[in-house]
Tab-separated table of C-alpha atoms in Angstrom:
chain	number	residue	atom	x	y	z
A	1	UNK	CA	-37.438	-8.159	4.710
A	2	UNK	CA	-34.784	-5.578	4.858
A	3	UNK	CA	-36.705	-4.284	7.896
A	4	UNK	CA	-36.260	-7.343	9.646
A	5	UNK	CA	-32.663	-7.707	9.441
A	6	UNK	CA	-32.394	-4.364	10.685
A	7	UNK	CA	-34.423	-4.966	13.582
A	8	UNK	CA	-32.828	-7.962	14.656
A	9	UNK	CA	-29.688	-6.295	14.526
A	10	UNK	CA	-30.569	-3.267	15.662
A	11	UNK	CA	-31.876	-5.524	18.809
A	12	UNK	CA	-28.139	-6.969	19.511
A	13	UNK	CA	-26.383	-3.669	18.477
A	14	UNK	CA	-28.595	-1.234	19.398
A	15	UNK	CA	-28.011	0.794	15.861
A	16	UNK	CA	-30.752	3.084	16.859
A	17	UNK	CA	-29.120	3.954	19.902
A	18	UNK	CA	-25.856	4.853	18.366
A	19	UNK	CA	-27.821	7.085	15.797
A	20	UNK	CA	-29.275	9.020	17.976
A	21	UNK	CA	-26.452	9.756	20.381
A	22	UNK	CA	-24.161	10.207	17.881
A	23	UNK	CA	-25.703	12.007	14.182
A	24	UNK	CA	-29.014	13.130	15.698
A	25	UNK	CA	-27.722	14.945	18.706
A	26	UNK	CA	-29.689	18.472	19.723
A	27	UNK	CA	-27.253	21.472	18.088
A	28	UNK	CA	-27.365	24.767	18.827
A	29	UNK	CA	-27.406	27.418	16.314
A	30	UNK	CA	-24.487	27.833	14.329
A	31	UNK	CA	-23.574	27.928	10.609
A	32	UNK	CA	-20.438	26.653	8.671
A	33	UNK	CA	-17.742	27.309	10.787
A	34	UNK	CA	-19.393	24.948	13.081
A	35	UNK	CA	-18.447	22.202	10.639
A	36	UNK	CA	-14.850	22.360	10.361
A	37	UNK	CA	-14.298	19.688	13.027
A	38	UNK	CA	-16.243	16.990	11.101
A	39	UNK	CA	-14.395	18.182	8.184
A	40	UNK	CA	-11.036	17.724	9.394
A	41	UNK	CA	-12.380	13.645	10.788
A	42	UNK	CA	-12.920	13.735	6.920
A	43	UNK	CA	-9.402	14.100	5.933
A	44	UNK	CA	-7.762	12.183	8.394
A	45	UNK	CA	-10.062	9.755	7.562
A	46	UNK	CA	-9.177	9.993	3.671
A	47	UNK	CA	-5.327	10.767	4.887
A	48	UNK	CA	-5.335	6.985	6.614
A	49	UNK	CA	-6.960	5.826	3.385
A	50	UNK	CA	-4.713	6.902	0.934
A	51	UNK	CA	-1.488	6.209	3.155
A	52	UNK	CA	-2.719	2.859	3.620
A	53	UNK	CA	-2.897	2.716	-0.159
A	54	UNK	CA	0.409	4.060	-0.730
A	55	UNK	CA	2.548	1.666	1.891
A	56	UNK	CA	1.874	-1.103	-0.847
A	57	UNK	CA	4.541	0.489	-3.072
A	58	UNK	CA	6.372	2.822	-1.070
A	59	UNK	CA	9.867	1.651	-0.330
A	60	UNK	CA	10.783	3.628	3.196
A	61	UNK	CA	15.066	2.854	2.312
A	62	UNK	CA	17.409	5.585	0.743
A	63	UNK	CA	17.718	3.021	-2.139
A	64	UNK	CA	14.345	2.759	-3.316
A	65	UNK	CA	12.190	5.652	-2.062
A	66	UNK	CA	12.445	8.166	-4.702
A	67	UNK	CA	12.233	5.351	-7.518
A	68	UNK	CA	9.404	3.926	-5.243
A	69	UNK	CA	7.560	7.093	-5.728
A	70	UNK	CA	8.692	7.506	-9.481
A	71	UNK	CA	6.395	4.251	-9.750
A	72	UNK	CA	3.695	5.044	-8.085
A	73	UNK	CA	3.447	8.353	-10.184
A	74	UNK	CA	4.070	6.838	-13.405
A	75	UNK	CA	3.832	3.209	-13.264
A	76	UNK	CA	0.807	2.347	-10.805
A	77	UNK	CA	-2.802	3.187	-12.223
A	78	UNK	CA	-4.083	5.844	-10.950
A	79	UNK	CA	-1.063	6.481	-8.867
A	80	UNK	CA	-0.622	10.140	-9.456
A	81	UNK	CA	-3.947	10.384	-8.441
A	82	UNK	CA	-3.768	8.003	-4.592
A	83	UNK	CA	-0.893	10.313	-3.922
A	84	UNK	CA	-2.017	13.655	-5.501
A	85	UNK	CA	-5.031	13.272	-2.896
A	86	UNK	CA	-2.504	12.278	0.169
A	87	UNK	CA	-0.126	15.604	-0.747
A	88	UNK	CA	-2.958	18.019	-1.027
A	89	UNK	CA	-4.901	16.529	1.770
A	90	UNK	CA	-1.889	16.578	3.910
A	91	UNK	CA	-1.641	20.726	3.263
A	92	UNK	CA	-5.025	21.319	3.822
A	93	UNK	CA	-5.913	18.900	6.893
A	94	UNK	CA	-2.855	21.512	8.472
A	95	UNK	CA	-5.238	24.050	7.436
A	96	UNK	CA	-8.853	23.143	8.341
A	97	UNK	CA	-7.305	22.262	11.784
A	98	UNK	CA	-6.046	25.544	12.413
A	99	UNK	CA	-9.129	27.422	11.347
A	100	UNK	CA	-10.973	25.243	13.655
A	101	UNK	CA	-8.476	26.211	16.224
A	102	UNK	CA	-9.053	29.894	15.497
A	103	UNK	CA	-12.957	29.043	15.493
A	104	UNK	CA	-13.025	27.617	19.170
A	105	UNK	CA	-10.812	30.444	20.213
A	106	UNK	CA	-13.282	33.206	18.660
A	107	UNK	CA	-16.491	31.882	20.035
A	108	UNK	CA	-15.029	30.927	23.112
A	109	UNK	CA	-15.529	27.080	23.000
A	110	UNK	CA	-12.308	26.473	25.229
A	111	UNK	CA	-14.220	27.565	28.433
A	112	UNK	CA	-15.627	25.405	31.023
A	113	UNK	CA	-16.682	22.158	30.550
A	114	UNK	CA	-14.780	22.053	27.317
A	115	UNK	CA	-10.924	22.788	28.510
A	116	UNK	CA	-9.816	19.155	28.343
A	117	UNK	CA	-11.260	19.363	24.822
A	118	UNK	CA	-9.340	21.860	23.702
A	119	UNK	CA	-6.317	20.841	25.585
A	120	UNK	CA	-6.743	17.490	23.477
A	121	UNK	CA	-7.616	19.724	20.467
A	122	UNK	CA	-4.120	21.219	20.834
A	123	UNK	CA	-2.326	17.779	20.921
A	124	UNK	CA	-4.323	17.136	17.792
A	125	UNK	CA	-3.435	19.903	16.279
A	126	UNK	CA	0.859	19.118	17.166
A	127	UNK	CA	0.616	15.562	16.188
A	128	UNK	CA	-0.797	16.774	12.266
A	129	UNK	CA	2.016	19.052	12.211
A	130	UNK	CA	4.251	15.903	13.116
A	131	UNK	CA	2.533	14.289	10.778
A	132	UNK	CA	3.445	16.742	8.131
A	133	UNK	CA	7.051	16.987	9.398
A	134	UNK	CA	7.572	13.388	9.451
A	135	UNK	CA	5.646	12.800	5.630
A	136	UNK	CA	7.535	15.465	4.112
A	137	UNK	CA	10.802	13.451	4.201
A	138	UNK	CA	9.336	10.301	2.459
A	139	UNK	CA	9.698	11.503	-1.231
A	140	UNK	CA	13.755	11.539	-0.194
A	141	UNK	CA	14.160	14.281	-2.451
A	142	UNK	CA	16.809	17.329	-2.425
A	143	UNK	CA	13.537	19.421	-0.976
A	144	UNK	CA	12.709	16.826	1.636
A	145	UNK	CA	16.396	16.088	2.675
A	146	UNK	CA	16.940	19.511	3.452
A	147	UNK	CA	13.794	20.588	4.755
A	148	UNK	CA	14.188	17.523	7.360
A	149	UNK	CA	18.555	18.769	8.315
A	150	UNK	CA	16.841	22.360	8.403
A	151	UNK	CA	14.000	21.040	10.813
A	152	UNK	CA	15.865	18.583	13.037
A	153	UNK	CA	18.608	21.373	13.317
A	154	UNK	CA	16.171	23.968	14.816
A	155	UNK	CA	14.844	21.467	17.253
A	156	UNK	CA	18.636	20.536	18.194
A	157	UNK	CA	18.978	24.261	19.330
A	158	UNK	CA	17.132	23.712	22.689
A	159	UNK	CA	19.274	24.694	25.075
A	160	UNK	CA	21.045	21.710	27.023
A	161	UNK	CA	19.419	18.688	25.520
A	162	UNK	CA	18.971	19.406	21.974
A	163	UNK	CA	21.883	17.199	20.811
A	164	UNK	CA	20.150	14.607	21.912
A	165	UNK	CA	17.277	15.882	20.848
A	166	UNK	CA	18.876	16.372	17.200
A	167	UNK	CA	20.440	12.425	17.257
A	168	UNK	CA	17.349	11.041	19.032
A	169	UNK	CA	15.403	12.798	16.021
A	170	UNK	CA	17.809	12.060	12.933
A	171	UNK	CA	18.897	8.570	14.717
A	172	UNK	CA	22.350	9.320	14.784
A	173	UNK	CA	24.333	13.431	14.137
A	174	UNK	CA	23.172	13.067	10.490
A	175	UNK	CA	20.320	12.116	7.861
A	176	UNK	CA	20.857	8.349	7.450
A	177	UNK	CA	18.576	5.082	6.679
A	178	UNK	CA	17.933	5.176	9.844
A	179	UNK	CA	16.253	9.061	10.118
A	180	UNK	CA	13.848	7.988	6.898
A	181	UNK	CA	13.227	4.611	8.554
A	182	UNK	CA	11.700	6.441	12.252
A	183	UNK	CA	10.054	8.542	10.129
A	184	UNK	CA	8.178	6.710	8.452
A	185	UNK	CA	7.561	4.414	11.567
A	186	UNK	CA	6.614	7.993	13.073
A	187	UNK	CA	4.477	8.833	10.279
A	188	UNK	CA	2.552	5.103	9.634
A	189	UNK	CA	2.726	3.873	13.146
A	190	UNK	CA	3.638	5.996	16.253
A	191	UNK	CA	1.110	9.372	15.269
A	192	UNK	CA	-1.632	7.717	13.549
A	193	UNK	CA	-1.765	5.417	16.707
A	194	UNK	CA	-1.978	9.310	18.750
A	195	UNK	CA	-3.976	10.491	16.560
A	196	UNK	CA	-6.747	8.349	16.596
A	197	UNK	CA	-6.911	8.196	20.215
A	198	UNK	CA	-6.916	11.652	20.568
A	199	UNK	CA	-9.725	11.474	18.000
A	200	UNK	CA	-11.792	9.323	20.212
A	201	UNK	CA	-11.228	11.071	22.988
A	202	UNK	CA	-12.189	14.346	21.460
A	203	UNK	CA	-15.218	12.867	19.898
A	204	UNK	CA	-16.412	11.043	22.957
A	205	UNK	CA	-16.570	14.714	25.363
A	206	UNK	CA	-18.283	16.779	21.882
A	207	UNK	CA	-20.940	13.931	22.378
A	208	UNK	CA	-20.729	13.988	26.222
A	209	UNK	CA	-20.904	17.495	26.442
A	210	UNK	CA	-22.726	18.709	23.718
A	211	UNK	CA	-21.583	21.700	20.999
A	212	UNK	CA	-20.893	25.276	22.549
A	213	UNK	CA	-23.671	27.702	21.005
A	214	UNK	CA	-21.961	30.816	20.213
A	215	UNK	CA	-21.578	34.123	23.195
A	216	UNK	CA	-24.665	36.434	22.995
A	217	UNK	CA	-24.225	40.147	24.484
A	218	UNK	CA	-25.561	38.912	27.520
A	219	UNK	CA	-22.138	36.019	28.074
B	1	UNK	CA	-45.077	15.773	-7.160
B	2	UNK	CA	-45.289	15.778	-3.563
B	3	UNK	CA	-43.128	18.338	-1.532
B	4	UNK	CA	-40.029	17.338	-0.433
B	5	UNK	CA	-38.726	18.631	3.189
B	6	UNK	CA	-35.738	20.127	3.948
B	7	UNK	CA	-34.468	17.106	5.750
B	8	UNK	CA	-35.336	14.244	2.559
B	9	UNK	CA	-33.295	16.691	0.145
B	10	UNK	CA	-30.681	17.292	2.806
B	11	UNK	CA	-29.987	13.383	3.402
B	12	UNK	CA	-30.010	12.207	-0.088
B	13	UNK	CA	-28.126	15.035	-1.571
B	14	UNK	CA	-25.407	14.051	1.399
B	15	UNK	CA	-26.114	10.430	-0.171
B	16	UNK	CA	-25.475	11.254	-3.712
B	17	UNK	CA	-22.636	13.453	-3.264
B	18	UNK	CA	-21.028	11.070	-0.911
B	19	UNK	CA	-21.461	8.143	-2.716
B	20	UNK	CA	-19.652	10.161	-5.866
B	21	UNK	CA	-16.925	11.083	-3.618
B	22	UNK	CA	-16.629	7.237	-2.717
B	23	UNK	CA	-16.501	6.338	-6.194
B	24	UNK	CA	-14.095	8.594	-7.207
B	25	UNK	CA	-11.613	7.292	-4.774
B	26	UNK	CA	-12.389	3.873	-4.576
B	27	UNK	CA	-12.615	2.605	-8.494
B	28	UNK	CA	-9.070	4.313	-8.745
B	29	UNK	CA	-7.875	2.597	-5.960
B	30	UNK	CA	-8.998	-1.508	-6.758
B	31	UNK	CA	-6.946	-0.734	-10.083
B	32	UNK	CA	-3.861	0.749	-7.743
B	33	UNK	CA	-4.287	-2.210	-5.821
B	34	UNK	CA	-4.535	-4.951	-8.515
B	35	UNK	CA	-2.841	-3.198	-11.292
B	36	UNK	CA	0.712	-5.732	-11.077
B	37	UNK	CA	-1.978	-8.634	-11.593
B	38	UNK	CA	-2.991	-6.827	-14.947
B	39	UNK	CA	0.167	-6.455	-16.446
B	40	UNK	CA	0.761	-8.705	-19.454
B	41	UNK	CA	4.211	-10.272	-18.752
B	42	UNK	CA	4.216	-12.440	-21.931
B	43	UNK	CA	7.557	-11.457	-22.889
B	44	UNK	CA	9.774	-13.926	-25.061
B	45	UNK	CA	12.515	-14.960	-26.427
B	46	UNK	CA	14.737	-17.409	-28.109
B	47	UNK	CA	17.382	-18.854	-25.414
B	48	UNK	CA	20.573	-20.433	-26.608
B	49	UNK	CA	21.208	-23.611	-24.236
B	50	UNK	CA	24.573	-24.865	-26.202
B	51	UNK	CA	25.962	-26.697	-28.695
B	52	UNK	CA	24.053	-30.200	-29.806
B	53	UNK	CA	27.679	-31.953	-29.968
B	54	UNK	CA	28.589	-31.276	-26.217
B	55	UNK	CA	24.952	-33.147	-25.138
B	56	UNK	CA	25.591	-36.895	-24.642
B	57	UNK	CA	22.891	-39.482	-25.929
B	58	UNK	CA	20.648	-40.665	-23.127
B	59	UNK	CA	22.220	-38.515	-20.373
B	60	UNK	CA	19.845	-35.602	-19.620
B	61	UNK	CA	22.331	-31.964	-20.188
B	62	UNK	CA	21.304	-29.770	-17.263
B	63	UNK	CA	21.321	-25.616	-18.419
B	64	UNK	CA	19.941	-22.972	-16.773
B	65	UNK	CA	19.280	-19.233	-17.955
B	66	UNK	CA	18.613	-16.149	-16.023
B	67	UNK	CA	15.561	-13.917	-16.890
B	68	UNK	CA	16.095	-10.208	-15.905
B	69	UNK	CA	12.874	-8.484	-15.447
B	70	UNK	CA	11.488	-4.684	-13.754
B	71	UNK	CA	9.395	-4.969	-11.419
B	72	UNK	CA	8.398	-1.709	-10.233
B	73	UNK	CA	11.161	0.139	-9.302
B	74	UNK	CA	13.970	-2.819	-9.255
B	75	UNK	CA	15.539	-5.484	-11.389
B	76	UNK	CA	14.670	-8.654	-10.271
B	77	UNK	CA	16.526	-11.720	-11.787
B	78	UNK	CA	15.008	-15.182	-12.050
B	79	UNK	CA	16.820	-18.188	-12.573
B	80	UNK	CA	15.329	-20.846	-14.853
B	81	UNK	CA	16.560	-24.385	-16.229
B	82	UNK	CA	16.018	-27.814	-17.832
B	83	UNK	CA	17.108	-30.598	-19.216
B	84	UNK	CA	17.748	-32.082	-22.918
B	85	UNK	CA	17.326	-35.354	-23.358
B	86	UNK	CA	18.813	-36.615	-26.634
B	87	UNK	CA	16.998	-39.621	-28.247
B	88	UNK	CA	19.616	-40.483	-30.894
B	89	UNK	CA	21.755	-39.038	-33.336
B	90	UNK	CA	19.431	-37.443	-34.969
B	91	UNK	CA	19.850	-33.574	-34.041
B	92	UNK	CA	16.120	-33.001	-34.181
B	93	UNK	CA	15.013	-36.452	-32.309
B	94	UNK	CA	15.374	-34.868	-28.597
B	95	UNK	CA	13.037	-33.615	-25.708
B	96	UNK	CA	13.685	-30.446	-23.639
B	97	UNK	CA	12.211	-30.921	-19.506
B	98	UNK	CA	11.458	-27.753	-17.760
B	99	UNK	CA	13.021	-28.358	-14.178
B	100	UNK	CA	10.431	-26.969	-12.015
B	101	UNK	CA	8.314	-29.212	-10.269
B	102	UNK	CA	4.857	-29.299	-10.766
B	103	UNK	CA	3.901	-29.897	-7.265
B	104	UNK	CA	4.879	-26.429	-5.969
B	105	UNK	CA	7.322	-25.110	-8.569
B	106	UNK	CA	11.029	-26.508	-6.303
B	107	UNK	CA	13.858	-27.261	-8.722
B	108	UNK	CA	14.659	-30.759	-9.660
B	109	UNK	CA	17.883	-32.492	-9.902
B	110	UNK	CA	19.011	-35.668	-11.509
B	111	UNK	CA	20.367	-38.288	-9.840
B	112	UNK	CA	22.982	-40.436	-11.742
B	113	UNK	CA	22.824	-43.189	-9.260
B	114	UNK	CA	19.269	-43.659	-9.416
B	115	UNK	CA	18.296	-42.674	-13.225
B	116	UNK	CA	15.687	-40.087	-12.358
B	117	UNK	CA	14.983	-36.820	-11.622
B	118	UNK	CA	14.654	-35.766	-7.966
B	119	UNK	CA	12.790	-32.861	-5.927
B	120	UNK	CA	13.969	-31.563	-3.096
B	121	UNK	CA	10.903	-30.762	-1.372
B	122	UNK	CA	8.774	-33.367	-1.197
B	123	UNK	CA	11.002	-35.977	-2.516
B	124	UNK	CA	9.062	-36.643	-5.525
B	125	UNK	CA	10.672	-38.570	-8.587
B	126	UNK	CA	10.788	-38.212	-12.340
B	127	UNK	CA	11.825	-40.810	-14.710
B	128	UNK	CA	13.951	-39.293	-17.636
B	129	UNK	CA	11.101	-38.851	-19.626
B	130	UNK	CA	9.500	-37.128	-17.146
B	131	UNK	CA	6.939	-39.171	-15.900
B	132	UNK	CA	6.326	-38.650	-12.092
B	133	UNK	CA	7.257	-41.945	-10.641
B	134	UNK	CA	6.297	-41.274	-6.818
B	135	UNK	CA	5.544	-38.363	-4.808
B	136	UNK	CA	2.719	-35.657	-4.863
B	137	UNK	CA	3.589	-33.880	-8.512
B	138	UNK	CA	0.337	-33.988	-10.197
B	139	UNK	CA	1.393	-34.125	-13.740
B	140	UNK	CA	4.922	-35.063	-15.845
B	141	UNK	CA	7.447	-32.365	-15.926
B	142	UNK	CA	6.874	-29.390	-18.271
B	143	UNK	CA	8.239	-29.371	-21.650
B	144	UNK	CA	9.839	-26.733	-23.781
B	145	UNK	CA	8.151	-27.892	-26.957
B	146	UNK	CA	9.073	-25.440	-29.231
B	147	UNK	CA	13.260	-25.773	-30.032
B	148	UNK	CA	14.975	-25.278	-32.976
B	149	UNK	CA	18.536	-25.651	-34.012
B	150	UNK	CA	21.076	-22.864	-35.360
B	151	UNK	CA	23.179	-23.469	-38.624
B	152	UNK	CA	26.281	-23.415	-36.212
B	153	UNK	CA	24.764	-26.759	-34.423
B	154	UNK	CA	23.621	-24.825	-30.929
B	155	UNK	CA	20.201	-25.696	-29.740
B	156	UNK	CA	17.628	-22.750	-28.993
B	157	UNK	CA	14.312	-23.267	-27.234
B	158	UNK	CA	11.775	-20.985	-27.116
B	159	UNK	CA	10.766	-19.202	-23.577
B	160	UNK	CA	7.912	-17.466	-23.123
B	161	UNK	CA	6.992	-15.644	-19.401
B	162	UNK	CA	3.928	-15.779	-17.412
């Protein structure tokens, strides 16, 4: 029975196909450093879940985001737990991607075919570390307020443009409504958007081009 | 037992421990999602709607009392009203209409000209008992059943949420 339904839709969708271009793809011998991509596609994965889950009470206005996030801590089930996954994710997604960085860079993956790869890689790599930039202002905290004048401040010291740099950022000289609100349009909207087509771009020359198998003496 | 390969123990092991790791996220979050809708909101309280000398005979008295309640992380204050409808002297011989419609919950007024109670919305009509007259309500206006009155002669009715 069950076979049949697969069949016919494996007919129209060709589910067989996708398997085996995508899961059972020939690998060359590696171990689990090799992994560390899929790994961080994992957390960006659960990152998009649990941010998705946290927009239904999250309050992005100077009024109501800190009492937002009081809620979801202590008056949402299980909220302390949605967000306790989105924090600690959020620290170590930063993390897996820039072992996997240091991974590609050690074996030597960046070399040719693979440079637009790791070109993308890099963008990848900038747009978590916006991500984490932009997030880390939500709570609207003391730490987050500051953290946010500090950061916006260093990136207004580029020489020439970074007033405008510093307003375009902050939405005006200072931290107003209007620096949490592009934030968090940054953080929901503008990066995941990046992100995932970076993602699928990524993904798409891994698959065309197959995984790098490590130097030997002779490379 | 027959031997398992390398592969079978790889792919349900990936299964199992997957399928915990789904779990464990996704029960928590259906109760984050619907956990508002499980609240029991069945606060209540005794409202004071005014004193029973100030309410003509026959003449429906209009009140209407503001609930304060937390939702999340804000106040939110609702707005609720009726009518009393005296009967008679008799302090106890009276009815007390719950102004929202029962159509789709608009607030009704009453008319003096025409003797009956108006909605807005859909202009449906009431008679001053209550009774839907025309219009798309599908029952007689809600009654606060339960009232009681105070030694000092003010009416109370009895308001319970949700």
């Amino acid at each position: 029975m069950w076979k049949k339904v697969f069949d016919w839709l494996d007919e129209r969708l060709g589910l067989n196909d996708i398997y085996k271009n995508l899961l059972d793809r020939p690998e060359p011998k590696g171990n689990w450093w090799n992994t560390l991509g899929s790994a961080s596609l994992f957390l960006f994965i659960l990152q998009g879940v649990t941010g998705i889950f946290l927009t239904v009470y999250y309050t992005p206005s100077p009024d109501h985001a800190y009492d937002s996030i009081q809620y979801i801590m202590e008056g949402v089930a299980y909220g302390w737990l949605i967000r306790g996954i989105h924090h600690w994710g959020a620290s170590l997604m930063v993390i897996i991607v820039f072992i996997h960085l240091l991974r590609v860079f050690v074996t030597a993956s960046y070399k040719y075919p693979r440079e637009m790869t790791w070109l993308i890689g890099v963008g990848l790599l900038l747009a978590t570390l916006g991500m984490g930039f932009t997030g880390y202002l939500l709570p609207w905290n003391q730490r987050a307020y500051w953290a946010t004048t500090v950061g916006t401040q260093i990136a207004g010291a580029v020489p020439f443009m970074g007033d405008f740099i510093l307003k375009a950022l902050r939405g005006g000289p200072d931290l107003s409504a209007l620096t949490l609100q592009r934030f968090f349009a940054a953080h929901i909207w503008i990066l995941p958007a990046a992100l995932t087509g970076l993602v699928g771009v990524h993904l798409y020359l891994i698959i065309k081009h197959g995984e790098s198998h490590f130097p030997t003496r002779e490379d | 037992m027959s031997e398992v390969s390398r592969r079978d123990f790889i792919k349900v092991t990936t299964g199992i421990v997957g399928g915990i790791i789904g779990a464990a996220i996704g029960l928590p979050a259906v109760y984050y999602l619907i956990d508002p809708a499980l609240r029991a909101g069945a606060k209540e309280a005794w409202i004071p709607i005014g004193k029973l000398e100030n309410m003509e005979i026959g003449k429906p008295y209009p009140f209407s009392f503001t609930r304060v309640q937390v939702n999340g992380w804000e106040r939110t204050s609702t707005s609720r009203g009726g009518f009393v409808v005296r009967n008679s002297e008799d302090p106890d011989d009276l009815f007390v209409l719950n102004s929202t419609c029962t159509h789709l919950a608009c607030t009704v007024n009453w008319s003096e000209n025409d003797q009956v109670f108006l909605c807005p919305c859909h202009d449906a009509k009431f008679s001053p008992q209550g009774e839907v007259l025309s219009g798309p309500p599908p029952r007689p206006l809600d009654r606060f059943t339960e009232f009681r009155i105070t030694d000092e002669g003010a009416l109370e009715i009895f308001y319970k949420e949700g």
